[in-house]
Short mmCIF file of N, CA, C and O in Angstrom, two decimals:
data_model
loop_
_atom_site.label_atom_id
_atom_site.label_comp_id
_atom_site.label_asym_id
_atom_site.label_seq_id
_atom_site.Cartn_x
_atom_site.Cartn_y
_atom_site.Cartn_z
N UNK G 1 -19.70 13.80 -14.87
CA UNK G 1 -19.62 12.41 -14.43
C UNK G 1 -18.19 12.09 -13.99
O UNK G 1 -17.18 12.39 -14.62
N UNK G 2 -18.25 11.37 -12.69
CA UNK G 2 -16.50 11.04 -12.06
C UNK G 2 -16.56 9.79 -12.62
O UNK G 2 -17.63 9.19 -12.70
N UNK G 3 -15.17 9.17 -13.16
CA UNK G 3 -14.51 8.14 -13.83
C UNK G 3 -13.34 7.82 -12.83
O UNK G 3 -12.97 8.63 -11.98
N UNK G 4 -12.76 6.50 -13.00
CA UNK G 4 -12.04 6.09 -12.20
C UNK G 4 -11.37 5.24 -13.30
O UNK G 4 -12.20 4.47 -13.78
N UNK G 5 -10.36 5.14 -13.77
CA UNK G 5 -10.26 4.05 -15.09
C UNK G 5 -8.71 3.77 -14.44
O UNK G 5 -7.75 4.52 -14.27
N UNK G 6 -8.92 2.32 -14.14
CA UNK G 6 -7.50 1.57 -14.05
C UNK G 6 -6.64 0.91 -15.34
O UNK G 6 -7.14 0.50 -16.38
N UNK G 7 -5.57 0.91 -15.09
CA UNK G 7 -4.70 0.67 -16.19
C UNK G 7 -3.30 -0.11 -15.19
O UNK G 7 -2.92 0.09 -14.03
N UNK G 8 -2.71 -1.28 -16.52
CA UNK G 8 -1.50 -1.55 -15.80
C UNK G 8 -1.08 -3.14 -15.62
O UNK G 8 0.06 -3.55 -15.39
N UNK G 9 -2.30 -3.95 -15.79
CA UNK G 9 -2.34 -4.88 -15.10
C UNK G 9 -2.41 -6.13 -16.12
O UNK G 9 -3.21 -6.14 -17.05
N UNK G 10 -1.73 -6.92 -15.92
CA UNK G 10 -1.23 -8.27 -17.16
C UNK G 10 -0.77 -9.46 -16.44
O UNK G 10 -1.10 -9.78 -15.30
N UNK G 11 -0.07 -10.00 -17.11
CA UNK G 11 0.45 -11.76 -16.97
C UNK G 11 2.01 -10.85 -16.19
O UNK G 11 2.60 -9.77 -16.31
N UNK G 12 2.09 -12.10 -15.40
CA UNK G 12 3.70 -11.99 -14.46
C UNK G 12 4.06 -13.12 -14.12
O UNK G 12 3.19 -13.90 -13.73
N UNK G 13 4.94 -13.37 -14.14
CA UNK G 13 5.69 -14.60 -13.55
C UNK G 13 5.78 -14.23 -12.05
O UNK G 13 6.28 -13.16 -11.73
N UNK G 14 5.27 -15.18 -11.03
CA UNK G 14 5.55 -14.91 -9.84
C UNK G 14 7.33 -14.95 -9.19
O UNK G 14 8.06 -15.94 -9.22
N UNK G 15 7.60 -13.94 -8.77
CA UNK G 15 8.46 -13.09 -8.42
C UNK G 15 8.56 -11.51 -9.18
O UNK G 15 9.22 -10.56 -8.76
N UNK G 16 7.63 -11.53 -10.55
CA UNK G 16 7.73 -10.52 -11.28
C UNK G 16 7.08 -8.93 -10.58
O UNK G 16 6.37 -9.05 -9.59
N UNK G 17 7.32 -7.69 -11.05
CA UNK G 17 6.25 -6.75 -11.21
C UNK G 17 5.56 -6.07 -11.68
O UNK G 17 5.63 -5.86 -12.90
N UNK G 18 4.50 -5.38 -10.78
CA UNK G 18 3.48 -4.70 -11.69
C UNK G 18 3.11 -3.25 -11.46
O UNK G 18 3.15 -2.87 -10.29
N UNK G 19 2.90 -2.73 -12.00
CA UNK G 19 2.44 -1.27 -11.48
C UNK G 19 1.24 -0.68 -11.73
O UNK G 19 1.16 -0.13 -12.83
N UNK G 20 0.34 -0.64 -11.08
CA UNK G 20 -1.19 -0.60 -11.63
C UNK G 20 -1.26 1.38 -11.61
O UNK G 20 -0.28 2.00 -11.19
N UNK G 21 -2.02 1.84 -11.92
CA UNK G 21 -2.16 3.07 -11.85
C UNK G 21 -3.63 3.43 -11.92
O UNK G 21 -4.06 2.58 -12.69
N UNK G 22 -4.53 4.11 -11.61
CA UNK G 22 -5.87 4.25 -11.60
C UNK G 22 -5.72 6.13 -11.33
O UNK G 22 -5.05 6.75 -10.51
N UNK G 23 -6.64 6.60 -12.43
CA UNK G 23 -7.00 8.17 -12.72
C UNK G 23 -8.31 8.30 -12.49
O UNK G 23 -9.15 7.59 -13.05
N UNK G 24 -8.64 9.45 -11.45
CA UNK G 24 -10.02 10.10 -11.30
C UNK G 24 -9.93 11.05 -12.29
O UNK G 24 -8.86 11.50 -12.69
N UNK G 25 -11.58 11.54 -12.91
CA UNK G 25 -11.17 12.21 -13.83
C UNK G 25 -12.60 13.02 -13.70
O UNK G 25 -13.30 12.38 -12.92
N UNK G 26 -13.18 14.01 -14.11
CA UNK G 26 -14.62 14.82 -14.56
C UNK G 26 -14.64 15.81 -13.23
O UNK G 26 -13.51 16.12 -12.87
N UNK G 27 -15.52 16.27 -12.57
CA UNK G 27 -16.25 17.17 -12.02
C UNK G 27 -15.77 17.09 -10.74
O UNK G 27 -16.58 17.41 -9.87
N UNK G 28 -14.55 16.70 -10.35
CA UNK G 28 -14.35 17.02 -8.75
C UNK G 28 -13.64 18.00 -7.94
O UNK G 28 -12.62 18.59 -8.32
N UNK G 29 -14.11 18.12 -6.98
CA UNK G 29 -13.55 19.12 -6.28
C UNK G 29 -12.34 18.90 -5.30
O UNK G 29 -11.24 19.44 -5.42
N UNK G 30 -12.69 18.08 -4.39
CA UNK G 30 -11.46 17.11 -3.78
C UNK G 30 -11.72 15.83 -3.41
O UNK G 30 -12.82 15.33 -3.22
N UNK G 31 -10.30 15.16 -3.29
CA UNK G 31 -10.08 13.69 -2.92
C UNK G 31 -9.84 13.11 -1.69
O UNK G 31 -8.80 12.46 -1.81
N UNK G 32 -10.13 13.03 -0.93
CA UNK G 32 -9.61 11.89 0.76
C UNK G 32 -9.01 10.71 -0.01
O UNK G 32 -8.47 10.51 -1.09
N UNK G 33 -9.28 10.21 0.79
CA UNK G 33 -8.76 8.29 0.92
C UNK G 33 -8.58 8.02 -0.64
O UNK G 33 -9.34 8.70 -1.34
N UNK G 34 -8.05 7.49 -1.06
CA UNK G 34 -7.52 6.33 -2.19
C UNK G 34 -7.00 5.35 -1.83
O UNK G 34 -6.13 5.33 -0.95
N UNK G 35 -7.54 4.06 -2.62
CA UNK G 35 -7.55 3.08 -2.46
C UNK G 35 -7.32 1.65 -3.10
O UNK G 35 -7.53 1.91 -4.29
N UNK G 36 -7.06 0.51 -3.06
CA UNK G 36 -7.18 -0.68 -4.17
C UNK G 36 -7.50 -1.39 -2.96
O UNK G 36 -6.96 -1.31 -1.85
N UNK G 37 -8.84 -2.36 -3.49
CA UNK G 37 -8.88 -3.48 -3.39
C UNK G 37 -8.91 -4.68 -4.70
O UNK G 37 -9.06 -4.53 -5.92
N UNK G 38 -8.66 -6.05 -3.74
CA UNK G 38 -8.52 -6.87 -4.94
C UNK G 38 -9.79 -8.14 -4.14
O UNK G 38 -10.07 -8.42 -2.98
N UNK G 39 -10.46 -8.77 -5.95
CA UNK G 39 -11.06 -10.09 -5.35
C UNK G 39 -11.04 -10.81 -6.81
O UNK G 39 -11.33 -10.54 -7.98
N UNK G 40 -10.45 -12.07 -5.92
CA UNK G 40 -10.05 -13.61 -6.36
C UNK G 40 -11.23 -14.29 -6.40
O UNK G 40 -12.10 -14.14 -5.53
N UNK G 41 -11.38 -15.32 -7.75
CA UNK G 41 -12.38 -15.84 -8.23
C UNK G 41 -12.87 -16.67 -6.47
O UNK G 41 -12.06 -17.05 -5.63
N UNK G 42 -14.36 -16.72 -6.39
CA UNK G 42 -14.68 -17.60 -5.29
C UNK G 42 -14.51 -16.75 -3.99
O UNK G 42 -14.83 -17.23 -2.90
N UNK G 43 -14.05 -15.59 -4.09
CA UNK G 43 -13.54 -15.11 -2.75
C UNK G 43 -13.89 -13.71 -2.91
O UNK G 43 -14.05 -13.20 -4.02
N UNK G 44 -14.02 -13.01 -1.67
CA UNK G 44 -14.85 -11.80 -1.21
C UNK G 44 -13.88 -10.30 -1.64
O UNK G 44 -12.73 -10.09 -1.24
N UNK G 45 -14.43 -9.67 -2.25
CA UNK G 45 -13.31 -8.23 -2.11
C UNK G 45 -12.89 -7.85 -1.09
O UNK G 45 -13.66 -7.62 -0.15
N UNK G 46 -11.41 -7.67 -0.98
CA UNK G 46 -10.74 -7.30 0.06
C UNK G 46 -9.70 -6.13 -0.46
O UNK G 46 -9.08 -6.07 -1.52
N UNK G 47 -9.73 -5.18 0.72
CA UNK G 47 -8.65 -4.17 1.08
C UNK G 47 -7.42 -4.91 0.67
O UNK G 47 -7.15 -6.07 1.00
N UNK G 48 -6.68 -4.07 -0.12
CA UNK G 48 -5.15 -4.54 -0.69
C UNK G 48 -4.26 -2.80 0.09
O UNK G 48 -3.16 -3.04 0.58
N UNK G 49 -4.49 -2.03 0.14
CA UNK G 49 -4.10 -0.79 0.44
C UNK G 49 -4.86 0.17 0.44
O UNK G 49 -5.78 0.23 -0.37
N UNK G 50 -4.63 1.17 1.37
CA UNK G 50 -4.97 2.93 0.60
C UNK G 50 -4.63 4.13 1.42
O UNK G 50 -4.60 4.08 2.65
N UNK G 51 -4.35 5.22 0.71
CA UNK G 51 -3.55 5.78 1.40
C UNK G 51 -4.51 7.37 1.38
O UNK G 51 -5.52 7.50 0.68
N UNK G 52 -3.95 8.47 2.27
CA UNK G 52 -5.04 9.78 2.53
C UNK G 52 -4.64 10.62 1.71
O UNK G 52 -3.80 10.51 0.82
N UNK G 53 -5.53 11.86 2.16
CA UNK G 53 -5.17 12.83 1.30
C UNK G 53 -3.46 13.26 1.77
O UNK G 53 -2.62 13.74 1.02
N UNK G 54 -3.36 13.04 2.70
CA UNK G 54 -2.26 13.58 3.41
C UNK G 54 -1.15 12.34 3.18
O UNK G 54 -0.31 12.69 4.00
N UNK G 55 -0.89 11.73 2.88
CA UNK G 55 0.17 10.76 2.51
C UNK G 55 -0.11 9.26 3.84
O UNK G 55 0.41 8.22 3.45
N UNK G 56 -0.61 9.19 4.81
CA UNK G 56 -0.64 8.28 5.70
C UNK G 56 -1.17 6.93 4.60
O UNK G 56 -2.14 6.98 3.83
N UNK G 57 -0.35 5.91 4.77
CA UNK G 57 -0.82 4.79 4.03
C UNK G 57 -1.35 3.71 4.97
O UNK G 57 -1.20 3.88 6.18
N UNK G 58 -1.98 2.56 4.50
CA UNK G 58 -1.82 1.34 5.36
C UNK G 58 -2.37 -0.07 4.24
O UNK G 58 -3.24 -0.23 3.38
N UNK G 59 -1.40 -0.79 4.82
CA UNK G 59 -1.42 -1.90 3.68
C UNK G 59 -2.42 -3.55 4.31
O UNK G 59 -2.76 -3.64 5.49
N UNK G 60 -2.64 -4.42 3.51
CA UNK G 60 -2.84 -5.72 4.22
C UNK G 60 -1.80 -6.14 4.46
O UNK G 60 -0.74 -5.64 4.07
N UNK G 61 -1.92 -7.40 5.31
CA UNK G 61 -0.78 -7.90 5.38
C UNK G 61 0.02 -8.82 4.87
O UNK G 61 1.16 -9.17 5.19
N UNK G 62 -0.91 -9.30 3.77
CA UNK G 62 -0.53 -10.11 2.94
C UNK G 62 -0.06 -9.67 2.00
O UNK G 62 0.08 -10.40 1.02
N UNK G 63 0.35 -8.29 1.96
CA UNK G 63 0.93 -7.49 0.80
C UNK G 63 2.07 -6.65 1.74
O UNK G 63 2.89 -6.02 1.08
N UNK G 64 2.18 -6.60 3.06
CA UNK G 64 3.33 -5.99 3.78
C UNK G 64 4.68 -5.99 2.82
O UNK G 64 4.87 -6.86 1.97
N UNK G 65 5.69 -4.74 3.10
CA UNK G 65 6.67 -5.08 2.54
C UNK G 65 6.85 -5.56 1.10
O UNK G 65 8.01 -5.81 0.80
N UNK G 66 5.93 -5.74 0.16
CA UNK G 66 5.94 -6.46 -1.24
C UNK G 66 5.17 -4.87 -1.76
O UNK G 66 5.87 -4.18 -2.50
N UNK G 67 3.72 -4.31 -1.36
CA UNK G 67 3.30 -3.58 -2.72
C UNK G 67 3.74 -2.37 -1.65
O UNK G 67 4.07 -2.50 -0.47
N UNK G 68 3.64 -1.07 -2.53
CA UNK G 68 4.08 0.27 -2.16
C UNK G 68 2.70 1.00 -2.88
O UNK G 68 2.40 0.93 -4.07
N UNK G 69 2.08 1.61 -1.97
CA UNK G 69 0.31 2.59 -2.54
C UNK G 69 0.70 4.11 -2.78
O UNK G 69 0.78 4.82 -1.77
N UNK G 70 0.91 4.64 -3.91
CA UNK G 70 1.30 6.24 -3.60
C UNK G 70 0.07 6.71 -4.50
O UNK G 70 -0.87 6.07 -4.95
N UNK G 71 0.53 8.58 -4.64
CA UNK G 71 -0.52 9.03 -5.08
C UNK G 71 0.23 10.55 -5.81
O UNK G 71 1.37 10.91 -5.50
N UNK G 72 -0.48 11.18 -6.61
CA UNK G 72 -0.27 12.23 -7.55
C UNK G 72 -1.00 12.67 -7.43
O UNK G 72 -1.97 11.97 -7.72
N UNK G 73 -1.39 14.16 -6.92
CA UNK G 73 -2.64 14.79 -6.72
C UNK G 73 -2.96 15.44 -7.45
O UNK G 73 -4.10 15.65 -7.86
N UNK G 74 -1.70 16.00 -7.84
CA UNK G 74 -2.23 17.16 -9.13
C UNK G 74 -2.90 16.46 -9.97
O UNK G 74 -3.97 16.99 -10.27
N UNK G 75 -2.55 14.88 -10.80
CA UNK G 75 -3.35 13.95 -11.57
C UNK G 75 -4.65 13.41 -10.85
O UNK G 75 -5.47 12.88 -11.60
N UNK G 76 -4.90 13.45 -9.79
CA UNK G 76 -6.41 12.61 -9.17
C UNK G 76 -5.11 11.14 -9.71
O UNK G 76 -5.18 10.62 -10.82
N UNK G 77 -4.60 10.94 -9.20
CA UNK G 77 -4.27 9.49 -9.70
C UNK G 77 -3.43 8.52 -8.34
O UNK G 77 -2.97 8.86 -7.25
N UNK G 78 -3.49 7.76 -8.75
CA UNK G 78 -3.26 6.69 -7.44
C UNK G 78 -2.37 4.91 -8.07
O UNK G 78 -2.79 4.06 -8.85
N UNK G 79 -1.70 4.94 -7.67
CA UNK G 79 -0.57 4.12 -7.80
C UNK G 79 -0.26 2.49 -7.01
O UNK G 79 -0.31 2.37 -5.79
N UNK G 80 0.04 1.39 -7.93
CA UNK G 80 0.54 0.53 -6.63
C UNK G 80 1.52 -0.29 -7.29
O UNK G 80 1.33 -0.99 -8.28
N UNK G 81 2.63 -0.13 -6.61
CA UNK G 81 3.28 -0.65 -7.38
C UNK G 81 3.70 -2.39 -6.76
O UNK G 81 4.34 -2.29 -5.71
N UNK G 82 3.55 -3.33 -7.02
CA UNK G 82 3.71 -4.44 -6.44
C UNK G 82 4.94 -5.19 -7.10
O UNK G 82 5.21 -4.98 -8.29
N UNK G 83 5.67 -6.03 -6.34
CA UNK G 83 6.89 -6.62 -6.03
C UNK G 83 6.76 -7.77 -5.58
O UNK G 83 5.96 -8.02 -4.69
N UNK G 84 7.69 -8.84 -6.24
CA UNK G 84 7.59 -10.22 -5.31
C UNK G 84 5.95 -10.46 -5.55
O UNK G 84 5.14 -10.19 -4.67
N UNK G 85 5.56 -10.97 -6.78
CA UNK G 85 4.42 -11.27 -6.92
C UNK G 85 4.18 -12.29 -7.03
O UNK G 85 4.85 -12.93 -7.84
N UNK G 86 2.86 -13.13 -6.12
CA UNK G 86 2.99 -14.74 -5.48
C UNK G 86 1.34 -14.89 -6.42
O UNK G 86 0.46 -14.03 -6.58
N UNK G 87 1.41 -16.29 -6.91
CA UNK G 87 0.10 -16.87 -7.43
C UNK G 87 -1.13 -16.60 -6.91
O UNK G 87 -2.21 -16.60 -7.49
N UNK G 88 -0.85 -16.33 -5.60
CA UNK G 88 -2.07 -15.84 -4.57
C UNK G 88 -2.61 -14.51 -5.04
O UNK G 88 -3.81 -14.23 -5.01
N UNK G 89 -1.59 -13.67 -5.50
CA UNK G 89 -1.71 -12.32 -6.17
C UNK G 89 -2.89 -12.10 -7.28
O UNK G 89 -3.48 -11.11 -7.71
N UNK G 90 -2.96 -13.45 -7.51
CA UNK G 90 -3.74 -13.41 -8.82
C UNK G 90 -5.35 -12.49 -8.59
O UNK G 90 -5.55 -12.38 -7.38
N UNK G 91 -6.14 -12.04 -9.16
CA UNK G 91 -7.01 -11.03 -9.09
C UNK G 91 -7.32 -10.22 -9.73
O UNK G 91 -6.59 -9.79 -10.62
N UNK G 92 -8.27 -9.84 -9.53
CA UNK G 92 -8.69 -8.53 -10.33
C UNK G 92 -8.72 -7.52 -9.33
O UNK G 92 -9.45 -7.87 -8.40
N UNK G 93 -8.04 -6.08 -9.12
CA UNK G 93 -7.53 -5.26 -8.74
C UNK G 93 -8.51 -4.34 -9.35
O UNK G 93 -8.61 -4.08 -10.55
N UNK G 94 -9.41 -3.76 -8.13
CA UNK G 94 -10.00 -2.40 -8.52
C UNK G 94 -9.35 -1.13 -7.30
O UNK G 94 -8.82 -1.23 -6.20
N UNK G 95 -9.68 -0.15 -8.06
CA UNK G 95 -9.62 1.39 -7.41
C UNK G 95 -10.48 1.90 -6.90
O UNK G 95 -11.60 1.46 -7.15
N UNK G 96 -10.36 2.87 -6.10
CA UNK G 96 -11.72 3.81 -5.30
C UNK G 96 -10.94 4.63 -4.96
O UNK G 96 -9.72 4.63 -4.84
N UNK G 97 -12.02 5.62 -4.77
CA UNK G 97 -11.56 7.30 -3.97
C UNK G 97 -12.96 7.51 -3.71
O UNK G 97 -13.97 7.20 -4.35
N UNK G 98 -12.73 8.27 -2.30
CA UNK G 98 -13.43 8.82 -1.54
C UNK G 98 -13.89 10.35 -2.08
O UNK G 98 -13.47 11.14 -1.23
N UNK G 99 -14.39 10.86 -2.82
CA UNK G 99 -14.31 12.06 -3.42
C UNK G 99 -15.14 13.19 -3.44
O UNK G 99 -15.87 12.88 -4.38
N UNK G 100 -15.60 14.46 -3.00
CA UNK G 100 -16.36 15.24 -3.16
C UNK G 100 -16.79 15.86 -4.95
O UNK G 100 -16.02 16.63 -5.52
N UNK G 101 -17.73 15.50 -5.42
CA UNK G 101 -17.88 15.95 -6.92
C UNK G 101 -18.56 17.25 -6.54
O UNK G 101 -19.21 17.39 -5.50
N UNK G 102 -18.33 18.43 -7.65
CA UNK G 102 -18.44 19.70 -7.94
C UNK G 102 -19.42 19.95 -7.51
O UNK G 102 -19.91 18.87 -7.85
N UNK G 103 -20.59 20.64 -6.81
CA UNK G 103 -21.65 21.29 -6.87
C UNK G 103 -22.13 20.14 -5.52
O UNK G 103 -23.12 20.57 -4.93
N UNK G 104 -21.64 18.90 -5.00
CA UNK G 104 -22.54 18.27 -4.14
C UNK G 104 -21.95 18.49 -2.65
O UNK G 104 -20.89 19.12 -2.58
N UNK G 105 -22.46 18.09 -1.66
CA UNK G 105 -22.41 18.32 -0.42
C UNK G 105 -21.54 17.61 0.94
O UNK G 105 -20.83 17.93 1.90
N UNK G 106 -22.16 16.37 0.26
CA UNK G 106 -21.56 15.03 0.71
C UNK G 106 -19.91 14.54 -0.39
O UNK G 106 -19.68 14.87 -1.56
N UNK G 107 -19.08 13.73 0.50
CA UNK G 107 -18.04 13.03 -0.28
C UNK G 107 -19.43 11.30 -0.38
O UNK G 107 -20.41 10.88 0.25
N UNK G 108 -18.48 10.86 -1.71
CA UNK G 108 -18.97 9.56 -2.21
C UNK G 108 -17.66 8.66 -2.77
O UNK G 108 -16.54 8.78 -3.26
N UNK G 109 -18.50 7.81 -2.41
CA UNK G 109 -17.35 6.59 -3.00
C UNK G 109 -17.12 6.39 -4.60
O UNK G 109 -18.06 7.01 -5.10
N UNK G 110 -16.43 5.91 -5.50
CA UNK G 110 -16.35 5.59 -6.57
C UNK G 110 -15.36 4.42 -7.07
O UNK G 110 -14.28 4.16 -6.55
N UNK G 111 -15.76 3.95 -7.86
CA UNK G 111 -15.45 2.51 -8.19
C UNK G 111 -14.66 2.87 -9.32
O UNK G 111 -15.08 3.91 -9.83
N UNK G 112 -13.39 2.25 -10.05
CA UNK G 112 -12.86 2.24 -11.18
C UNK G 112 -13.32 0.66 -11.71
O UNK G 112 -13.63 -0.08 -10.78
N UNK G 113 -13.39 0.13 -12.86
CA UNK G 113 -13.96 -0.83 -13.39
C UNK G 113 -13.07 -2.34 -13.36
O UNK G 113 -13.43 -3.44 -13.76
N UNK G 114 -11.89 -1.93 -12.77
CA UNK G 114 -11.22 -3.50 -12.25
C UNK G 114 -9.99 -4.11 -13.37
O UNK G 114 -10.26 -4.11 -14.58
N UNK G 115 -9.05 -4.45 -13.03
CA UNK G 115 -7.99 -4.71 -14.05
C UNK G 115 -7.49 -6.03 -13.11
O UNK G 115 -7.36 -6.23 -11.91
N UNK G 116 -7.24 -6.99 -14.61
CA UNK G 116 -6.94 -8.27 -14.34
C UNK G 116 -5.46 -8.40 -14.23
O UNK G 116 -4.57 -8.03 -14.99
N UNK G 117 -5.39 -9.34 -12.52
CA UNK G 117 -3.48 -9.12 -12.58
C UNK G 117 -3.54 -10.82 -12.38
O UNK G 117 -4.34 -11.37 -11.63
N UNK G 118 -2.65 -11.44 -13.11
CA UNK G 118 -2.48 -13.01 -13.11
C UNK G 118 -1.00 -12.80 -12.97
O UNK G 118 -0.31 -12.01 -13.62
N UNK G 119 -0.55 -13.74 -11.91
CA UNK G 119 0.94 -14.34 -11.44
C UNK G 119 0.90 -16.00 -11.93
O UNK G 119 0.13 -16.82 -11.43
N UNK G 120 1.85 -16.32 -12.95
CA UNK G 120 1.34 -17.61 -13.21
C UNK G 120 2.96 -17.79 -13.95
O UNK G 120 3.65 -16.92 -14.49
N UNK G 121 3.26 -19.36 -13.73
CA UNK G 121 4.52 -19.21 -14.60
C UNK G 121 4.42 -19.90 -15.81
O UNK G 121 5.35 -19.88 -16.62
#
């Protein structure tokens, strides 16, 4: 079974930061795309970043210049580190990877279970 478990994510004072981190973990073979999106109470999940197997990133733009998306391959793990964090920030922040698991044919998507980030002073 593939796991995705995020970690990282708490109370900040807006201007503060955060560093979320999210680990793939069980039966895979390889990784493409990694990813975070975030969704705000009332409002639709949206793309926050994600970056390839190959290092090419791309961010929203409402996060330009403020979060940075990296990645650790040898860990299956995936990174964001955010800066200059605005009330708008507020959210719950999930993970994904694009991933081929052991023995299957096709790559599949996978979900990590979502970590709460509040900017509040």
């Amino acid at each position: 079974q593939v796991q995705l478990v995020e970690s990282g994510g708490g109370l900040v004072q807006p201007g503060g930061s955060l560093r979320l981190s999210c680990a793939a973990s069980g039966s895979i073979f390889s990784i493409n795309a990694m990813g975070w999106y975030r969704q705000a109470p009332g409002k639709q999940r949206e793309l926050v970043a994600f970056i390839t197997s190959g290092g090419s990133t791309s961010y929203a733009d409402s996060v330009l210049a403020r979060f940075t998306i990296s990645r650790f391959n040898a860990k299956n793990t995936v990174y964001l580190q955010m800066n200059s964090l605005k009330p708008e920030d507020t959210a719950v922040y999930y993970c994904n990877a694009d991933l081929l698991e052991g023995g299957s044919r096709y790559a599949s998507r996978y979900w990590g279970q979502g970590t709460q980030v509040t900017v509040s002073s």
